[in-house]
Amino acid sequence: MTRVYNFSAGPSVLPESVLHKAAAEMLDYQGTGMSVMEMSHRSKPYEGIIYGAEALLREILGISDDYHVLFLQGGASLQFYMLPLNFMTLNKKADFTLTGNWPARAIEQAQTLGTVNIVGSSKDKNYWYLPEIKGADKDADYFHICYNNTTEGTQYHQLPDVGDVPLIGDISSGILSEPLDVNKFAVLYAGAQKNLGPAGVTLAIIRKDMMERIPANLPTMLSYRTHVEARSMYNTPTCYPIYVMKLVLEWIKETGRENLFKRNAEKAALLYDCLDSSAMFYNPVEKSVRSLMNVPFLPRETDKTKADAITDKFVKEAAAAGLVSLAGHRTTGGMRASIYNAMPVEGVKALVAFMKDFEAKNA
Ligand SMILES: Cc1ncc(COP(=O)(O)O)c(C=O)c1O
């Protein structure tokens, strides 16, 4: 069996020990004689899994009893609509920063339900920086940011000052990459398929006072109230992804949060240092807001045809060397290495060695 180093932006690499554990428990989950996929979500063993995952999340992320923790479906993309539907309900206006293609989608959805005030945009420079905030509205129902921009590789290492306006964060690709104070947010949400587990489950963390804003007549499945009241089991949850998420959380607990953060900083430094000293490639993002998780890089070559040829060759040869999914997002071009929590340091070292070798051979 050969495992590659997988730099995919999501679904993405999972810890190998998690995959082994899931494999070992596949036919008989802890003496139940069945796999988690075959198990009633109303059974005691499954309750242990879903509530166990919630308890681990609360412990690892430091989520207090002031918050609900939900496991939802529909991806982070459904949250783009559910958030304004449930919470943009007082003055029907919200502030957003436009920092990439994912927040652009969140804005599009909110605009169907009320007034979106874009209080900062980095679109003028392909989103390669995070914008200053101007004209924030103290009467906005909330302020939305994309904490880590998966496509463009920027990250809010410092949160914007939003005063008393509730802050909502899309943390799909940034969750557990570095310390983050949940208490600074009214709502956090994340698709699991980057740092938490397989695709299918979406995490939402909602401060309890926000619940008062939810209109009474929403479609059942689109109301957070439904999911809070049923503890994420109004209907059948995504049983297996939640189980794997629990295994990932156990792995994080075992590794230690601080060790994980240290390792993330080390991996990112290895890659950014390599790019900063490369004559062939560069990372276009403003240094202070570089993402720890998603690292786009482009050829320095300015002739587009030649640059595209370098990109193609790099991506193909890297894949042949066992370093896969390095093509950049279609909107940014170039390359991107996603180095989520489960990417071992050795994977980043292998990529750096490959880049240096490629540059030497193709200079
Ligand atoms: C930051 C961010 N938000 C939202 C999404 C959309 O998530 P989903 O595919 O789960 O709807 C993604 C997916 O890559 C993302 O990276």
Coordinates of C-alpha atoms and ligand atoms in Angstrom, one line a residue:
M1 CA 0.0 0.0 0.0
T2 CA 1.3 3.4 -0.9
R3 CA -0.1 6.5 0.8
V4 CA 0.5 9.9 -1.0
Y5 CA 1.0 13.3 0.6
N6 CA -2.4 14.8 -0.1
F7 CA -2.5 18.6 -0.3
S8 CA -6.2 18.8 -1.3
A9 CA -8.1 21.8 0.0
G10 CA -11.0 19.6 1.0
P11 CA -12.0 16.9 1.4
S12 CA -8.5 16.5 2.6
V13 CA -6.0 14.4 4.5
L14 CA -7.1 12.6 7.7
P15 CA -4.8 11.4 10.4
E16 CA -3.6 7.9 9.5
S17 CA -4.3 6.6 13.0
V18 CA -7.9 7.7 12.6
L19 CA -8.3 5.8 9.4
H20 CA -6.8 2.7 11.0
K21 CA -9.2 3.0 14.0
A22 CA -12.2 3.4 11.7
A23 CA -11.0 0.4 9.6
A24 CA -10.6 -1.7 12.8
E25 CA -14.0 -0.8 14.0
M26 CA -15.7 -1.1 10.6
L27 CA -17.4 -4.5 11.0
D28 CA -17.9 -4.4 14.7
Y29 CA -18.1 -1.1 16.5
Q30 CA -17.1 -1.8 20.1
G31 CA -18.8 -5.1 20.5
T32 CA -22.1 -4.0 18.9
G33 CA -21.7 -6.5 16.0
M34 CA -22.3 -3.8 13.5
S35 CA -20.6 -0.9 11.8
V36 CA -21.5 2.7 12.8
M37 CA -23.0 3.0 9.3
E38 CA -25.6 0.3 10.2
M39 CA -26.5 1.6 13.6
S40 CA -29.7 3.4 14.6
H41 CA -28.9 7.0 15.4
R42 CA -31.4 6.6 18.3
S43 CA -29.3 3.8 19.9
K44 CA -27.2 4.2 23.0
P45 CA -23.9 3.5 21.2
Y46 CA -24.7 6.2 18.7
E47 CA -25.7 8.7 21.3
G48 CA -22.3 8.0 22.9
I49 CA -20.7 8.9 19.6
I50 CA -22.6 12.1 18.8
Y51 CA -22.6 13.5 22.3
G52 CA -19.0 12.3 22.8
A53 CA -18.1 14.4 19.7
E54 CA -19.9 17.4 21.2
A55 CA -18.1 17.0 24.5
L56 CA -14.7 16.7 22.9
L57 CA -15.4 19.8 20.8
R58 CA -16.4 21.8 23.8
E59 CA -13.3 20.7 25.6
I60 CA -10.8 21.2 22.8
L61 CA -12.3 24.5 21.5
G62 CA -13.2 25.8 25.0
I63 CA -16.9 26.2 24.2
S64 CA -18.9 27.2 27.3
D65 CA -22.5 26.4 28.2
D66 CA -23.4 29.8 26.7
Y67 CA -23.3 28.1 23.3
H68 CA -25.2 25.4 21.5
V69 CA -23.1 23.0 19.4
L70 CA -24.9 21.6 16.3
F71 CA -24.0 19.0 13.7
L72 CA -25.9 20.0 10.5
Q73 CA -26.1 19.0 6.9
G74 CA -26.0 21.0 3.7
G75 CA -22.4 22.1 4.1
A76 CA -21.1 25.5 5.0
S77 CA -22.9 26.6 1.9
L78 CA -26.3 26.1 3.5
Q79 CA -25.1 28.1 6.5
F80 CA -24.6 31.1 4.0
Y81 CA -28.4 31.1 3.8
M82 CA -29.5 29.8 7.2
L83 CA -27.5 32.5 9.0
P84 CA -29.3 35.5 7.5
L85 CA -32.6 33.7 7.5
N86 CA -32.3 33.1 11.3
F87 CA -30.3 36.0 12.5
M88 CA -30.6 38.9 10.0
T89 CA -34.0 39.5 11.5
L90 CA -33.9 42.6 13.6
N91 CA -32.8 45.5 11.3
K92 CA -32.5 43.2 8.3
K93 CA -29.0 44.4 7.6
A94 CA -25.5 42.9 8.1
D95 CA -21.9 43.9 7.6
F96 CA -19.6 41.6 5.7
T97 CA -15.9 41.7 4.6
L98 CA -15.4 40.5 1.1
T99 CA -12.2 38.5 1.2
G100 CA -12.5 35.7 -1.2
N101 CA -14.8 33.5 -3.3
W102 CA -16.4 31.8 -0.3
P103 CA -17.5 35.0 1.5
A104 CA -18.7 36.3 -1.9
R105 CA -21.1 33.4 -1.9
A106 CA -22.1 34.1 1.7
I107 CA -22.8 37.7 0.7
E108 CA -24.9 36.6 -2.3
Q109 CA -27.1 34.5 -0.1
A110 CA -27.6 37.2 2.6
Q111 CA -28.5 39.7 -0.1
T112 CA -31.5 37.7 -1.0
L113 CA -32.9 38.3 2.5
G114 CA -31.8 41.9 3.5
T115 CA -29.2 44.6 3.1
V116 CA -25.5 43.6 3.0
N117 CA -23.1 46.4 3.8
I118 CA -19.6 45.5 2.5
V119 CA -17.3 47.2 5.0
G120 CA -14.0 46.0 3.5
S121 CA -13.1 44.3 0.3
S122 CA -9.8 43.0 -1.0
K123 CA -11.2 42.1 -4.4
D124 CA -9.0 44.8 -6.1
K125 CA -5.9 42.7 -5.6
N126 CA -7.3 39.2 -6.1
Y127 CA -8.0 39.0 -2.4
W128 CA -4.3 38.6 -1.6
Y129 CA -4.7 40.8 1.6
L130 CA -7.3 41.5 4.3
P131 CA -9.0 44.9 3.9
E132 CA -9.3 47.7 6.4
I133 CA -12.8 48.0 7.8
K134 CA -14.6 51.2 6.9
G135 CA -18.2 52.3 7.6
A136 CA -19.2 49.5 9.9
D137 CA -22.8 49.9 11.1
K138 CA -23.5 49.7 14.8
D139 CA -27.1 48.7 14.0
A140 CA -26.1 45.8 11.8
D141 CA -27.7 42.5 12.9
Y142 CA -24.2 40.9 12.7
F143 CA -20.8 41.2 11.2
H144 CA -19.6 38.3 9.1
I145 CA -16.1 37.3 8.3
C146 CA -14.4 34.3 6.6
Y147 CA -11.7 33.6 9.2
N148 CA -9.6 31.6 6.8
N149 CA -9.9 32.1 3.1
T150 CA -9.3 28.6 1.7
T151 CA -8.9 29.7 -1.9
E152 CA -6.8 32.8 -1.5
G153 CA -4.8 31.8 1.5
T154 CA -5.4 34.6 4.0
Q155 CA -6.3 34.3 7.6
Y156 CA -7.6 36.7 10.3
H157 CA -4.9 36.1 12.9
Q158 CA -6.3 39.1 14.6
L159 CA -10.1 39.5 14.7
P160 CA -11.6 42.8 13.6
D161 CA -13.0 45.1 16.3
V162 CA -16.8 44.9 15.8
G163 CA -17.8 46.6 19.0
D164 CA -21.1 45.2 20.3
V165 CA -22.2 43.8 16.9
P166 CA -22.4 40.0 17.0
L167 CA -19.5 38.5 15.1
I168 CA -20.1 35.5 12.9
G169 CA -17.2 33.5 11.5
D170 CA -16.9 30.9 8.7
I171 CA -14.1 28.8 10.2
S172 CA -14.4 25.9 7.7
S173 CA -10.7 25.8 6.8
G174 CA -9.2 27.5 9.9
I175 CA -10.8 25.6 12.8
L176 CA -8.2 24.4 15.2
S177 CA -5.3 25.8 13.2
E178 CA -4.2 28.2 15.9
P179 CA -5.8 29.5 19.1
L180 CA -9.2 31.1 18.6
D181 CA -11.3 32.5 21.3
V182 CA -14.9 31.2 20.7
N183 CA -16.2 33.9 23.1
K184 CA -15.4 36.6 20.6
F185 CA -18.1 35.2 18.3
A186 CA -21.8 35.0 18.4
V187 CA -21.8 32.2 15.8
L188 CA -19.1 30.0 14.2
Y189 CA -19.6 27.5 11.5
A190 CA -17.5 25.0 9.6
G191 CA -17.8 22.3 7.0
A192 CA -15.9 19.4 8.4
Q193 CA -14.0 18.2 5.4
K194 CA -10.8 20.2 6.1
N195 CA -9.7 20.0 9.7
L196 CA -12.4 18.0 11.4
G197 CA -13.3 14.9 9.4
P198 CA -15.1 13.7 6.2
A199 CA -17.5 15.8 4.2
G200 CA -21.1 15.6 5.1
V201 CA -21.3 17.2 8.6
T202 CA -21.3 20.9 9.2
L203 CA -20.5 22.3 12.7
A204 CA -22.4 25.3 14.0
I205 CA -21.6 26.9 17.4
I206 CA -24.4 29.4 18.4
R207 CA -24.4 31.7 21.3
K208 CA -27.7 31.1 23.1
D209 CA -28.9 34.7 23.2
M210 CA -29.0 34.6 19.3
M211 CA -31.8 32.1 19.5
E212 CA -34.3 34.9 20.4
R213 CA -34.0 36.3 16.9
I214 CA -35.1 33.3 15.1
P215 CA -38.5 33.9 13.4
A216 CA -41.2 31.4 14.4
N217 CA -42.4 30.4 10.9
L218 CA -39.2 29.2 9.3
P219 CA -39.2 26.0 7.3
T220 CA -38.5 23.3 9.9
M221 CA -35.1 22.2 8.6
L222 CA -33.8 25.7 8.1
S223 CA -34.5 26.9 11.6
Y224 CA -31.6 26.5 14.1
R225 CA -34.3 26.1 16.8
T226 CA -35.3 22.7 15.4
H227 CA -31.8 21.4 15.6
V228 CA -31.1 22.9 19.0
E229 CA -34.3 21.4 20.5
A230 CA -33.5 18.0 19.0
R231 CA -29.8 18.1 19.8
S232 CA -28.9 17.7 16.1
M233 CA -31.2 14.6 15.8
Y234 CA -34.4 16.0 14.5
N235 CA -33.8 13.8 11.5
T236 CA -31.1 11.3 10.8
P237 CA -27.7 13.0 11.2
T238 CA -24.7 12.2 9.1
C239 CA -23.8 9.3 11.4
Y240 CA -20.6 8.1 9.9
P241 CA -18.9 11.5 9.3
I242 CA -19.8 12.5 12.9
Y243 CA -18.1 9.3 14.1
V244 CA -15.0 10.0 12.2
M245 CA -15.0 13.6 13.5
K246 CA -15.1 12.1 17.0
L247 CA -12.0 10.0 16.1
V248 CA -10.2 13.1 14.7
L249 CA -11.1 15.0 17.9
E250 CA -9.7 12.2 20.0
W251 CA -6.5 12.4 17.9
I252 CA -6.3 16.1 18.5
K253 CA -6.8 15.6 22.3
E254 CA -4.0 12.9 22.3
T255 CA -1.7 15.1 20.2
G256 CA -2.4 18.1 22.5
R257 CA -3.9 21.4 21.1
E258 CA -0.7 23.3 21.8
N259 CA 1.5 20.7 20.0
L260 CA -0.8 20.8 17.1
F261 CA -0.6 24.6 16.9
K262 CA 3.2 24.5 17.2
R263 CA 3.4 22.0 14.4
N264 CA 1.1 24.1 12.2
A265 CA 3.3 27.1 12.7
E266 CA 6.4 25.0 11.9
K267 CA 4.9 23.5 8.7
A268 CA 3.7 26.9 7.5
A269 CA 7.1 28.5 8.2
L270 CA 8.9 25.7 6.3
L271 CA 6.8 26.3 3.2
Y272 CA 6.7 30.1 3.3
D273 CA 10.5 30.3 3.9
C274 CA 11.0 28.1 0.9
L275 CA 8.7 30.3 -1.2
D276 CA 10.3 33.5 0.0
S277 CA 13.7 32.3 -1.0
S278 CA 12.6 30.8 -4.3
A279 CA 13.6 32.4 -7.7
M280 CA 10.8 30.5 -9.4
F281 CA 7.8 30.7 -7.2
Y282 CA 6.2 33.1 -4.8
N283 CA 3.3 33.4 -2.3
P284 CA 1.3 36.5 -3.3
V285 CA -0.3 37.1 0.1
E286 CA 0.5 40.0 2.4
K287 CA 2.8 38.4 5.0
S288 CA 0.9 39.4 8.2
V289 CA -2.3 37.6 7.0
R290 CA -0.8 34.5 5.5
S291 CA -2.9 31.4 6.2
L292 CA -1.5 28.6 8.2
M293 CA -3.6 26.1 6.3
N294 CA -3.8 27.1 2.6
V295 CA -0.7 28.3 0.8
P296 CA -1.2 29.4 -2.8
F297 CA 1.9 29.9 -4.8
L298 CA 2.5 31.2 -8.3
P299 CA 5.4 31.1 -10.8
R300 CA 7.4 34.4 -10.9
E301 CA 7.4 34.1 -14.6
T302 CA 5.3 37.0 -16.0
D303 CA 4.6 35.5 -19.5
K304 CA 1.2 33.8 -18.9
T305 CA 1.8 30.9 -21.4
K306 CA 5.2 30.1 -19.9
A307 CA 3.9 30.5 -16.3
D308 CA 1.0 28.1 -17.1
A309 CA 3.5 25.6 -18.6
I310 CA 5.6 25.7 -15.4
T311 CA 2.4 25.2 -13.2
D312 CA 1.3 22.2 -15.3
K313 CA 4.7 20.6 -15.2
F314 CA 5.0 21.2 -11.5
V315 CA 1.6 19.8 -10.6
K316 CA 2.1 16.7 -12.8
E317 CA 5.7 15.9 -11.7
A318 CA 4.7 16.5 -8.0
A319 CA 1.8 14.0 -8.4
A320 CA 4.2 11.4 -9.9
A321 CA 6.4 11.9 -6.9
G322 CA 3.5 11.2 -4.5
L323 CA 2.6 14.9 -3.7
V324 CA -0.9 15.2 -5.0
S325 CA -3.7 17.8 -5.4
L326 CA -1.4 20.8 -5.7
A327 CA -3.2 22.6 -8.5
G328 CA -4.5 26.1 -7.4
H329 CA -8.1 26.9 -7.4
R330 CA -9.5 27.7 -10.8
T331 CA -10.1 31.4 -9.8
T332 CA -6.5 32.0 -8.7
G333 CA -4.5 29.6 -11.0
G334 CA -1.0 28.6 -10.0
M335 CA -0.6 26.1 -7.2
R336 CA -1.9 25.7 -3.7
A337 CA -0.8 23.4 -0.9
S338 CA -3.3 22.9 1.9
I339 CA -1.5 21.8 5.0
Y340 CA -4.2 21.0 7.4
N341 CA -3.7 19.6 10.9
A342 CA -3.4 16.0 9.6
M343 CA -0.6 16.8 7.2
P344 CA 2.5 15.5 8.8
V345 CA 5.6 17.7 8.9
E346 CA 7.3 15.1 6.7
G347 CA 4.8 15.9 4.0
V348 CA 5.7 19.6 4.0
K349 CA 9.4 18.7 4.1
A350 CA 8.9 16.4 1.1
L351 CA 7.1 19.2 -0.8
V352 CA 9.9 21.7 0.0
A353 CA 12.5 19.3 -1.2
F354 CA 10.6 18.6 -4.3
M355 CA 10.2 22.4 -5.0
K356 CA 13.9 23.0 -4.6
D357 CA 14.8 20.1 -6.9
F358 CA 12.2 21.2 -9.5
E359 CA 13.6 24.7 -9.4
A360 CA 17.2 23.5 -9.8
K361 CA 16.3 21.3 -12.7
N362 CA 14.1 23.9 -14.5
A363 CA 15.9 27.2 -13.8
Ligands
LIG1 C1 -14.1 28.9 3.8 C2 -15.1 28.0 3.2 N1 -16.4 28.3 3.4 C3 -17.4 27.6 2.8 C4 -17.1 26.5 2.0 C5 -18.2 25.7 1.4 O1 -18.3 24.5 2.1 P1 -19.3 23.3 1.7 O2 -18.7 22.7 0.5 O3 -19.2 22.4 2.9 O4 -20.6 23.9 1.4 C6 -15.7 26.1 1.8 C7 -15.4 24.9 1.0 O5 -14.3 24.7 0.6 C8 -14.8 26.9 2.4 O6 -13.5 26.6 2.2

